Amino acid sequence: MQDTIACFELPPRYSPAEDDELLDFLRRSVGSPVQIDARSLRSFDGLMLELLIMARRSWQAAGQAFEIKNLPDPVAGELRLLGATQALGLEGGQA
Protein backbone atom coordinates (compact mmCIF):
# COMPACT_ATOMS: atom_id res chain seq x y z
CA MET A 1 0.00 0.00 0.00
CA GLN A 2 1.39 3.40 -0.97
CA ASP A 3 1.48 6.23 1.57
CA THR A 4 -0.63 9.29 0.87
CA ILE A 5 1.53 12.29 0.00
CA ALA A 6 0.97 15.29 2.25
CA CYS A 7 1.03 18.51 0.19
CA PHE A 8 1.58 22.13 1.18
CA GLU A 9 1.55 25.16 -1.10
CA LEU A 10 3.84 27.99 -0.03
CA PRO A 11 2.37 31.50 -0.31
CA PRO A 12 4.16 34.25 -2.29
CA ARG A 13 5.96 35.54 0.81
CA TYR A 14 6.59 33.28 3.76
CA SER A 15 8.39 33.58 7.08
CA PRO A 16 8.01 31.05 9.91
CA ALA A 17 8.56 33.96 12.32
CA GLU A 18 5.24 35.45 11.17
CA ASP A 19 3.23 32.32 10.38
CA ASP A 20 3.38 28.78 11.84
CA GLU A 21 1.40 27.20 9.00
CA LEU A 22 4.36 25.35 7.42
CA LEU A 23 5.66 24.14 10.77
CA ASP A 24 2.18 22.93 11.75
CA PHE A 25 1.87 21.12 8.41
CA LEU A 26 5.23 19.41 8.90
CA ARG A 27 4.32 18.33 12.43
CA ARG A 28 1.04 16.83 11.17
CA SER A 29 2.82 15.10 8.29
CA VAL A 30 5.53 13.23 10.20
CA GLY A 31 5.62 9.67 8.88
CA SER A 32 4.17 10.54 5.49
CA PRO A 33 5.84 11.54 2.23
CA VAL A 34 5.76 15.32 1.83
CA GLN A 35 5.52 17.54 -1.22
CA ILE A 36 6.04 21.30 -0.95
CA ASP A 37 4.61 23.25 -3.88
CA ALA A 38 6.57 26.48 -4.32
CA ARG A 39 4.87 27.77 -7.49
CA SER A 40 3.63 30.96 -5.76
CA LEU A 41 6.78 31.65 -3.73
CA ARG A 42 8.42 34.96 -4.58
CA SER A 43 10.52 35.64 -1.49
CA PHE A 44 11.68 33.75 1.57
CA ASP A 45 13.78 34.31 4.64
CA GLY A 46 16.53 32.37 6.35
CA LEU A 47 14.15 30.80 8.86
CA MET A 48 12.08 29.24 6.08
CA LEU A 49 15.21 27.96 4.38
CA GLU A 50 16.48 26.48 7.64
CA LEU A 51 13.10 24.88 8.37
CA LEU A 52 12.94 23.25 4.93
CA ILE A 53 16.52 21.97 5.13
CA MET A 54 15.99 20.48 8.60
CA ALA A 55 12.66 18.96 7.57
CA ARG A 56 14.19 17.37 4.48
CA ARG A 57 17.00 15.87 6.60
CA SER A 58 14.47 14.50 9.08
CA TRP A 59 12.33 12.96 6.33
CA GLN A 60 15.42 11.44 4.68
CA ALA A 61 16.54 9.93 8.00
CA ALA A 62 13.08 8.38 8.38
CA GLY A 63 13.21 6.98 4.83
CA GLN A 64 10.33 9.20 3.68
CA ALA A 65 10.13 11.30 0.53
CA PHE A 66 10.42 15.08 0.84
CA GLU A 67 10.06 17.01 -2.41
CA ILE A 68 10.00 20.69 -3.28
CA LYS A 69 8.40 21.23 -6.67
CA ASN A 70 7.43 24.07 -9.04
CA LEU A 71 10.16 26.37 -7.75
CA PRO A 72 10.11 29.66 -9.71
CA ASP A 73 13.36 30.39 -11.56
CA PRO A 74 14.21 33.59 -9.60
CA VAL A 75 13.84 31.75 -6.27
CA ALA A 76 15.84 28.80 -7.59
CA GLY A 77 18.58 31.27 -8.57
CA GLU A 78 18.67 32.73 -5.07
CA LEU A 79 18.93 29.25 -3.57
CA ARG A 80 21.81 28.44 -5.93
CA LEU A 81 23.62 31.61 -4.85
CA LEU A 82 23.15 30.60 -1.21
CA GLY A 83 24.46 27.10 -1.94
CA ALA A 84 21.24 25.55 -0.65
CA THR A 85 20.03 23.54 -3.65
CA GLN A 86 21.76 20.31 -2.65
CA ALA A 87 20.54 20.51 0.96
CA LEU A 88 16.98 20.94 -0.38
CA GLY A 89 17.28 18.05 -2.81
CA LEU A 90 17.17 20.31 -5.86
CA GLU A 91 20.57 19.43 -7.39
CA GLY A 92 20.19 18.05 -10.88
CA GLY A 93 16.50 18.87 -10.76
CA GLN A 94 14.50 22.00 -11.27
CA ALA A 95 16.88 24.35 -9.46
Tab-separated table of N, CA and C in Angstrom:
chain	number	residue	atom	x	y	z
A	1	MET	N	0.845	-1.175	0.000
A	1	MET	CA	0.000	0.000	0.000
A	1	MET	C	0.894	1.243	0.000
A	2	GLN	N	0.593	2.191	-0.853
A	2	GLN	CA	1.391	3.405	-0.971
A	2	GLN	C	0.875	4.467	-0.006
A	3	ASP	N	1.846	5.165	0.644
A	3	ASP	CA	1.481	6.233	1.569
A	3	ASP	C	0.871	7.403	0.806
A	4	THR	N	-0.071	8.075	1.430
A	4	THR	CA	-0.626	9.295	0.871
A	4	THR	C	0.398	10.409	1.016
A	5	ILE	N	0.573	11.185	-0.039
A	5	ILE	CA	1.532	12.288	-0.002
A	5	ILE	C	0.857	13.512	0.598
A	6	ALA	N	1.476	14.060	1.629
A	6	ALA	CA	0.974	15.289	2.248
A	6	ALA	C	1.517	16.471	1.447
A	7	CYS	N	0.636	17.380	1.040
A	7	CYS	CA	1.033	18.510	0.191
A	7	CYS	C	0.787	19.843	0.893
A	8	PHE	N	1.697	20.784	0.626
A	8	PHE	CA	1.583	22.127	1.184
A	8	PHE	C	2.008	23.114	0.111
A	9	GLU	N	1.189	24.137	-0.136
A	9	GLU	CA	1.551	25.165	-1.102
A	9	GLU	C	2.029	26.409	-0.363
A	10	LEU	N	3.279	26.788	-0.650
A	10	LEU	CA	3.839	27.994	-0.029
A	10	LEU	C	3.182	29.236	-0.619
A	11	PRO	N	2.911	30.235	0.199
A	11	PRO	CA	2.375	31.502	-0.305
A	11	PRO	C	3.484	32.323	-0.972
A	12	PRO	N	3.149	33.433	-1.615
A	12	PRO	CA	4.164	34.252	-2.288
A	12	PRO	C	5.294	34.726	-1.361
A	13	ARG	N	4.949	35.126	-0.160
A	13	ARG	CA	5.964	35.538	0.815
A	13	ARG	C	5.714	34.727	2.078
A	14	TYR	N	6.790	34.130	2.586
A	14	TYR	CA	6.591	33.284	3.758
A	14	TYR	C	7.750	33.438	4.729
A	15	SER	N	7.416	33.570	5.998
A	15	SER	CA	8.392	33.580	7.082
A	15	SER	C	7.818	32.821	8.262
A	16	PRO	N	8.490	31.772	8.724
A	16	PRO	CA	8.009	31.049	9.910
A	16	PRO	C	7.892	31.936	11.143
A	17	ALA	N	8.640	33.047	11.181
A	17	ALA	CA	8.557	33.958	12.322
A	17	ALA	C	7.198	34.642	12.383
A	18	GLU	N	6.533	34.765	11.238
A	18	GLU	CA	5.243	35.452	11.168
A	18	GLU	C	4.057	34.500	11.055
A	19	ASP	N	4.312	33.250	10.662
A	19	ASP	CA	3.231	32.317	10.382
A	19	ASP	C	3.721	30.901	10.657
A	20	ASP	N	2.991	30.146	11.476
A	20	ASP	CA	3.380	28.778	11.838
A	20	ASP	C	2.777	27.731	10.913
A	21	GLU	N	2.132	28.141	9.841
A	21	GLU	CA	1.396	27.200	8.996
A	21	GLU	C	2.282	26.069	8.457
A	22	LEU	N	3.460	26.384	7.944
A	22	LEU	CA	4.356	25.353	7.416
A	22	LEU	C	4.824	24.417	8.525
A	23	LEU	N	5.220	24.972	9.652
A	23	LEU	CA	5.664	24.142	10.769
A	23	LEU	C	4.535	23.228	11.249
A	24	ASP	N	3.332	23.755	11.352
A	24	ASP	CA	2.178	22.932	11.753
A	24	ASP	C	1.940	21.812	10.749
A	25	PHE	N	2.025	22.132	9.457
A	25	PHE	CA	1.866	21.121	8.410
A	25	PHE	C	2.918	20.021	8.571
A	26	LEU	N	4.164	20.405	8.768
A	26	LEU	CA	5.227	19.410	8.899
A	26	LEU	C	5.005	18.533	10.126
A	27	ARG	N	4.592	19.123	11.211
A	27	ARG	CA	4.315	18.333	12.431
A	27	ARG	C	3.202	17.318	12.184
A	28	ARG	N	2.164	17.741	11.472
A	28	ARG	CA	1.041	16.832	11.172
A	28	ARG	C	1.428	15.740	10.182
A	29	SER	N	2.474	15.994	9.389
A	29	SER	CA	2.821	15.096	8.287
A	29	SER	C	3.949	14.127	8.607
A	30	VAL	N	4.454	14.147	9.826
A	30	VAL	CA	5.528	13.225	10.199
A	30	VAL	C	5.073	11.800	9.902
A	31	GLY	N	5.937	11.055	9.222
A	31	GLY	CA	5.625	9.669	8.882
A	31	GLY	C	5.017	9.493	7.514
A	32	SER	N	4.738	10.589	6.834
A	32	SER	CA	4.165	10.544	5.488
A	32	SER	C	5.103	11.233	4.509
A	33	PRO	N	5.093	10.801	3.248
A	33	PRO	CA	5.841	11.544	2.234
A	33	PRO	C	5.281	12.959	2.123
A	34	VAL	N	6.157	13.921	1.871
A	34	VAL	CA	5.758	15.324	1.826
A	34	VAL	C	6.155	15.938	0.487
A	35	GLN	N	5.266	16.789	-0.003
A	35	GLN	CA	5.521	17.541	-1.223
A	35	GLN	C	5.202	19.008	-0.933
A	36	ILE	N	6.206	19.872	-1.144
A	36	ILE	CA	6.039	21.304	-0.948
A	36	ILE	C	5.938	21.940	-2.327
A	37	ASP	N	4.823	22.589	-2.601
A	37	ASP	CA	4.608	23.252	-3.884
A	37	ASP	C	4.990	24.717	-3.725
A	38	ALA	N	6.037	25.121	-4.456
A	38	ALA	CA	6.573	26.480	-4.316
A	38	ALA	C	6.194	27.386	-5.474
A	39	ARG	N	5.206	27.005	-6.276
A	39	ARG	CA	4.866	27.770	-7.486
A	39	ARG	C	4.566	29.242	-7.220
A	40	SER	N	4.000	29.569	-6.068
A	40	SER	CA	3.629	30.957	-5.757
A	40	SER	C	4.727	31.725	-5.033
A	41	LEU	N	5.743	31.020	-4.554
A	41	LEU	CA	6.778	31.650	-3.733
A	41	LEU	C	7.565	32.693	-4.524
A	42	ARG	N	7.667	33.882	-3.952
A	42	ARG	CA	8.425	34.958	-4.584
A	42	ARG	C	9.579	35.425	-3.711
A	43	SER	N	9.433	35.285	-2.391
A	43	SER	CA	10.524	35.641	-1.488
A	43	SER	C	10.450	34.766	-0.244
A	44	PHE	N	11.594	34.589	0.380
A	44	PHE	CA	11.684	33.746	1.569
A	44	PHE	C	12.741	34.337	2.493
A	45	ASP	N	12.749	33.856	3.717
A	45	ASP	CA	13.775	34.307	4.644
A	45	ASP	C	14.606	33.113	5.111
A	46	GLY	N	15.630	33.416	5.879
A	46	GLY	CA	16.525	32.374	6.349
A	46	GLY	C	15.851	31.340	7.232
A	47	LEU	N	14.857	31.753	8.006
A	47	LEU	CA	14.146	30.797	8.858
A	47	LEU	C	13.407	29.759	8.028
A	48	MET	N	12.773	30.192	6.934
A	48	MET	CA	12.080	29.238	6.078
A	48	MET	C	13.073	28.271	5.455
A	49	LEU	N	14.184	28.796	4.977
A	49	LEU	CA	15.210	27.956	4.377
A	49	LEU	C	15.720	26.935	5.392
A	50	GLU	N	16.008	27.383	6.598
A	50	GLU	CA	16.476	26.480	7.645
A	50	GLU	C	15.428	25.416	7.972
A	51	LEU	N	14.176	25.818	8.072
A	51	LEU	CA	13.098	24.883	8.372
A	51	LEU	C	12.987	23.814	7.289
A	52	LEU	N	13.038	24.215	6.020
A	52	LEU	CA	12.937	23.249	4.928
A	52	LEU	C	14.137	22.307	4.885
A	53	ILE	N	15.328	22.830	5.125
A	53	ILE	CA	16.520	21.971	5.132
A	53	ILE	C	16.440	20.949	6.261
A	54	MET	N	16.092	21.406	7.458
A	54	MET	CA	15.988	20.484	8.595
A	54	MET	C	14.879	19.457	8.389
A	55	ALA	N	13.754	19.895	7.831
A	55	ALA	CA	12.656	18.960	7.571
A	55	ALA	C	13.089	17.906	6.563
A	56	ARG	N	13.746	18.335	5.497
A	56	ARG	CA	14.192	17.368	4.485
A	56	ARG	C	15.140	16.347	5.102
A	57	ARG	N	16.065	16.800	5.926
A	57	ARG	CA	16.999	15.873	6.596
A	57	ARG	C	16.249	14.880	7.478
A	58	SER	N	15.259	15.373	8.211
A	58	SER	CA	14.471	14.499	9.085
A	58	SER	C	13.705	13.460	8.277
A	59	TRP	N	13.094	13.892	7.173
A	59	TRP	CA	12.334	12.965	6.326
A	59	TRP	C	13.279	11.928	5.709
A	60	GLN	N	14.446	12.377	5.255
A	60	GLN	CA	15.421	11.438	4.685
A	60	GLN	C	15.838	10.405	5.720
A	61	ALA	N	16.129	10.838	6.937
A	61	ALA	CA	16.542	9.927	8.002
A	61	ALA	C	15.462	8.895	8.314
A	62	ALA	N	14.205	9.285	8.128
A	62	ALA	CA	13.082	8.377	8.376
A	62	ALA	C	12.736	7.536	7.152
A	63	GLY	N	13.475	7.744	6.049
A	63	GLY	CA	13.207	6.978	4.833
A	63	GLY	C	11.958	7.426	4.097
A	64	GLN	N	11.527	8.658	4.326
A	64	GLN	CA	10.326	9.198	3.678
A	64	GLN	C	10.718	10.227	2.620
A	65	ALA	N	9.896	10.335	1.602
A	65	ALA	CA	10.132	11.300	0.535
A	65	ALA	C	9.816	12.716	1.018
A	66	PHE	N	10.636	13.657	0.557
A	66	PHE	CA	10.421	15.081	0.836
A	66	PHE	C	10.809	15.812	-0.433
A	67	GLU	N	9.819	16.388	-1.109
A	67	GLU	CA	10.058	17.007	-2.407
A	67	GLU	C	9.583	18.451	-2.423
A	68	ILE	N	10.400	19.313	-3.010
A	68	ILE	CA	10.002	20.690	-3.278
A	68	ILE	C	9.838	20.785	-4.777
A	69	LYS	N	8.657	21.208	-5.228
A	69	LYS	CA	8.401	21.233	-6.674
A	69	LYS	C	7.899	22.607	-7.105
A	70	ASN	N	7.940	22.832	-8.417
A	70	ASN	CA	7.431	24.066	-9.041
A	70	ASN	C	8.119	25.324	-8.520
A	71	LEU	N	9.398	25.229	-8.264
A	71	LEU	CA	10.156	26.371	-7.752
A	71	LEU	C	10.362	27.394	-8.864
A	72	PRO	N	9.907	28.634	-8.679
A	72	PRO	CA	10.110	29.663	-9.711
A	72	PRO	C	11.601	29.906	-9.962
A	73	ASP	N	11.961	30.194	-11.190
A	73	ASP	CA	13.363	30.393	-11.558
A	73	ASP	C	14.086	31.437	-10.706
A	74	PRO	N	13.487	32.604	-10.428
A	74	PRO	CA	14.209	33.588	-9.598
A	74	PRO	C	14.525	33.066	-8.195
A	75	VAL	N	13.606	32.314	-7.609
A	75	VAL	CA	13.835	31.751	-6.270
A	75	VAL	C	14.899	30.662	-6.354
A	76	ALA	N	14.827	29.839	-7.395
A	76	ALA	CA	15.842	28.803	-7.586
A	76	ALA	C	17.222	29.432	-7.725
A	77	GLY	N	17.310	30.558	-8.425
A	77	GLY	CA	18.579	31.268	-8.571
A	77	GLY	C	19.117	31.753	-7.244
A	78	GLU	N	18.246	32.281	-6.397
A	78	GLU	CA	18.665	32.731	-5.069
A	78	GLU	C	19.191	31.560	-4.238
A	79	LEU	N	18.497	30.428	-4.326
A	79	LEU	CA	18.929	29.249	-3.575
A	79	LEU	C	20.280	28.740	-4.070
A	80	ARG	N	20.503	28.821	-5.385
A	80	ARG	CA	21.813	28.440	-5.934
A	80	ARG	C	22.906	29.356	-5.388
A	81	LEU	N	22.641	30.655	-5.365
A	81	LEU	CA	23.624	31.615	-4.846
A	81	LEU	C	23.940	31.356	-3.368
A	82	LEU	N	22.961	30.903	-2.630
A	82	LEU	CA	23.149	30.601	-1.212
A	82	LEU	C	23.778	29.228	-0.987
A	83	GLY	N	23.898	28.449	-2.052
A	83	GLY	CA	24.460	27.104	-1.940
A	83	GLY	C	23.524	26.129	-1.256
A	84	ALA	N	22.219	26.361	-1.376
A	84	ALA	CA	21.237	25.555	-0.647
A	84	ALA	C	20.527	24.508	-1.500
A	85	THR	N	20.802	24.453	-2.787
A	85	THR	CA	20.030	23.539	-3.645
A	85	THR	C	20.264	22.078	-3.292
A	86	GLN	N	21.491	21.705	-2.986
A	86	GLN	CA	21.763	20.308	-2.648
A	86	GLN	C	21.066	19.928	-1.335
A	87	ALA	N	21.157	20.803	-0.337
A	87	ALA	CA	20.535	20.514	0.961
A	87	ALA	C	19.018	20.378	0.855
A	88	LEU	N	18.434	21.028	-0.172
A	88	LEU	CA	16.981	20.942	-0.377
A	88	LEU	C	16.601	19.858	-1.376
A	89	GLY	N	17.575	19.117	-1.877
A	89	GLY	CA	17.285	18.050	-2.810
A	89	GLY	C	16.973	18.535	-4.202
A	90	LEU	N	17.490	19.715	-4.565
A	90	LEU	CA	17.171	20.306	-5.858
A	90	LEU	C	18.308	20.165	-6.870
A	91	GLU	N	19.443	19.614	-6.472
A	91	GLU	CA	20.572	19.433	-7.386
A	91	GLU	C	20.181	18.495	-8.505
A	92	GLY	N	20.486	18.894	-9.725
A	92	GLY	CA	20.188	18.049	-10.876
A	92	GLY	C	18.718	18.049	-11.238
A	93	GLY	N	17.937	18.810	-10.498
A	93	GLY	CA	16.504	18.869	-10.764
A	93	GLY	C	16.112	20.222	-11.295
A	94	GLN	N	15.054	20.753	-10.763
A	94	GLN	CA	14.505	21.999	-11.275
A	94	GLN	C	15.301	23.236	-10.899
A	95	ALA	N	16.121	23.169	-9.855
A	95	ALA	CA	16.875	24.352	-9.456
A	95	ALA	C	18.190	24.370	-10.165
